[in-house]
XYZ file of C-alpha atoms in Angstrom:
167
model
C 0.050 0.260 -0.154
C 2.336 2.552 0.551
C 4.471 1.557 -2.332
C 1.094 2.784 -4.079
C 1.071 6.105 -2.596
C 4.755 6.721 -3.336
C 4.143 5.840 -7.203
C 0.845 8.036 -6.825
C 2.866 10.742 -5.232
C 5.420 10.495 -8.265
C 2.927 10.316 -11.246
C 0.634 13.537 -9.546
C 4.012 15.435 -9.508
C 4.737 14.498 -12.781
C 1.360 15.351 -14.340
C 1.591 18.945 -11.896
C 4.656 19.955 -13.817
C 3.900 18.865 -17.160
C 0.549 21.328 -16.697
C 2.033 24.302 -15.228
C 5.157 24.077 -18.118
C 1.970 23.024 -20.682
C -0.058 26.434 -19.850
C 2.167 28.941 -18.574
C 4.741 30.671 -20.907
C 6.122 33.753 -19.154
C 8.444 35.960 -20.454
C 8.762 33.287 -23.510
C 9.218 35.798 -26.741
C 5.547 36.712 -28.524
C 6.166 34.691 -32.752
C 7.257 37.435 -35.227
C 4.340 36.864 -37.648
C 2.904 39.475 -40.350
C -1.002 38.886 -40.402
C -3.538 39.538 -42.875
C -6.973 40.346 -41.362
C -10.394 38.698 -43.042
C -10.438 42.306 -44.693
C -6.968 42.160 -46.552
C -5.498 45.008 -44.291
C -1.544 44.039 -43.188
C -0.397 44.021 -39.983
C 3.502 43.743 -39.517
C 5.262 43.106 -36.432
C 6.987 46.534 -36.237
C 3.348 47.689 -36.692
C 2.975 45.718 -32.633
C 6.053 47.470 -30.812
C 5.600 49.367 -27.760
C 2.160 47.766 -27.356
C 0.513 45.098 -25.276
C -0.943 42.921 -27.357
C -3.428 40.062 -26.436
C -4.117 37.729 -28.970
C -6.588 34.858 -28.723
C -7.232 31.815 -30.735
C -10.845 31.094 -31.035
C -13.785 29.507 -33.708
C -17.312 30.224 -34.197
C -18.059 26.577 -33.194
C -16.651 27.142 -29.376
C -19.259 28.102 -26.620
C -16.302 29.399 -24.473
C -14.778 31.484 -26.766
C -18.693 32.881 -27.869
C -18.486 33.502 -23.838
C -15.194 35.359 -23.657
C -15.458 37.246 -26.594
C -18.457 40.466 -25.218
C -15.363 40.223 -22.258
C -12.388 41.081 -25.265
C -14.697 43.492 -27.078
C -14.645 45.891 -23.486
C -11.226 45.347 -22.703
C -10.565 46.493 -26.413
C -12.656 49.674 -26.076
C -11.218 50.324 -22.194
C -7.475 50.129 -23.000
C -7.828 51.093 -26.624
C -6.230 54.922 -26.034
C -3.225 52.653 -23.998
C -1.473 51.116 -26.254
C -2.975 48.078 -26.746
C -3.838 46.039 -28.951
C -6.776 42.710 -29.243
C -6.020 39.901 -32.324
C -8.388 37.586 -32.833
C -7.364 34.381 -34.841
C -9.796 31.900 -35.910
C -9.100 28.709 -36.084
C -7.883 26.605 -39.688
C -10.909 24.403 -39.166
C -13.517 27.518 -38.519
C -15.735 28.430 -41.432
C -14.825 31.681 -43.173
C -18.368 32.756 -43.947
C -19.628 31.993 -40.216
C -16.203 34.061 -39.253
C -17.548 36.820 -41.608
C -21.341 36.600 -40.262
C -19.868 36.640 -36.610
C -17.864 39.464 -36.926
C -20.175 41.945 -38.880
C -22.708 41.101 -36.764
C -20.820 41.278 -33.228
C -19.078 44.414 -34.664
C -15.837 43.310 -33.300
C -13.272 46.125 -32.649
C -10.287 44.308 -33.480
C -7.811 42.992 -36.058
C -9.597 39.154 -37.003
C -7.340 36.642 -39.033
C -8.225 33.563 -39.956
C -5.698 30.980 -39.880
C -6.120 29.497 -42.551
C -3.469 27.233 -42.975
C -2.657 26.744 -39.177
C 0.800 28.236 -39.135
C -0.325 31.296 -36.686
C -1.256 28.517 -34.787
C 2.168 26.340 -35.179
C 3.501 29.915 -34.656
C 2.462 29.744 -30.730
C 3.080 26.558 -30.000
C 0.976 24.805 -31.717
C -2.260 25.948 -29.841
C -5.187 23.460 -30.395
C -7.255 24.334 -27.392
C -10.081 27.643 -28.601
C -10.298 29.290 -26.869
C -6.475 30.348 -26.128
C -5.540 33.668 -25.277
C -1.430 35.089 -25.029
C -1.150 38.616 -23.209
C 1.995 39.773 -24.872
C 3.569 43.018 -23.461
C 5.566 45.993 -25.144
C 8.471 43.879 -25.374
C 7.474 41.269 -26.641
C 7.329 38.624 -24.399
C 4.585 36.236 -23.497
C 3.354 36.887 -20.259
C 0.372 34.747 -19.664
C -1.241 32.481 -21.534
C -4.796 30.760 -21.092
C -6.158 27.316 -22.102
C -9.756 27.858 -21.830
C -12.315 30.465 -21.109
C -9.545 33.259 -19.354
C -9.721 35.201 -16.214
C -10.857 38.862 -17.515
C -10.069 40.020 -13.982
C -6.563 38.986 -14.118
C -6.064 40.379 -17.559
C -7.023 44.187 -16.549
C -4.862 43.906 -13.947
C -1.908 42.873 -15.744
C -2.914 45.196 -18.462
C -3.073 47.817 -15.552
C 0.956 46.909 -14.315
C 1.808 46.665 -18.077
C 0.763 50.413 -18.413
C 1.805 51.759 -14.879
C 5.439 50.222 -16.457
C 5.651 52.562 -19.153
C 4.536 55.508 -17.062
């Protein structure tokens, strides 16, 4: 019985460490990628310098994504004058027509990219689960990664902290 608990402790420790490494991305540089919105606008990495960026991987078929989208809209509106930009990356498996309809219906106030070939998801560490959200500071470091519905209150606190750093 003692050996069983020892094995259980080892397995639990390994799972905890793996989970931490999988779901945290402190101070890892964000990928340097060129984006093109569904409206055909280009966004070069140089245009994102000295900005706080929220990158959200989503899909129209994802209930968690649709649930958190109003909160992401509020964040964008609240911090748009503080060098804050939201980039929403629709997953490669999402239907372009569904994306366009949702964006138009909800009047999403941020840059929307359809990751048609999955290269952006790969660049961010093979994102496969939605929603997945990355908060990137003005130095281009990923300071927080969320898999699943993001903690909006925590994101706000991190944004406020980043804004204060630059004042």
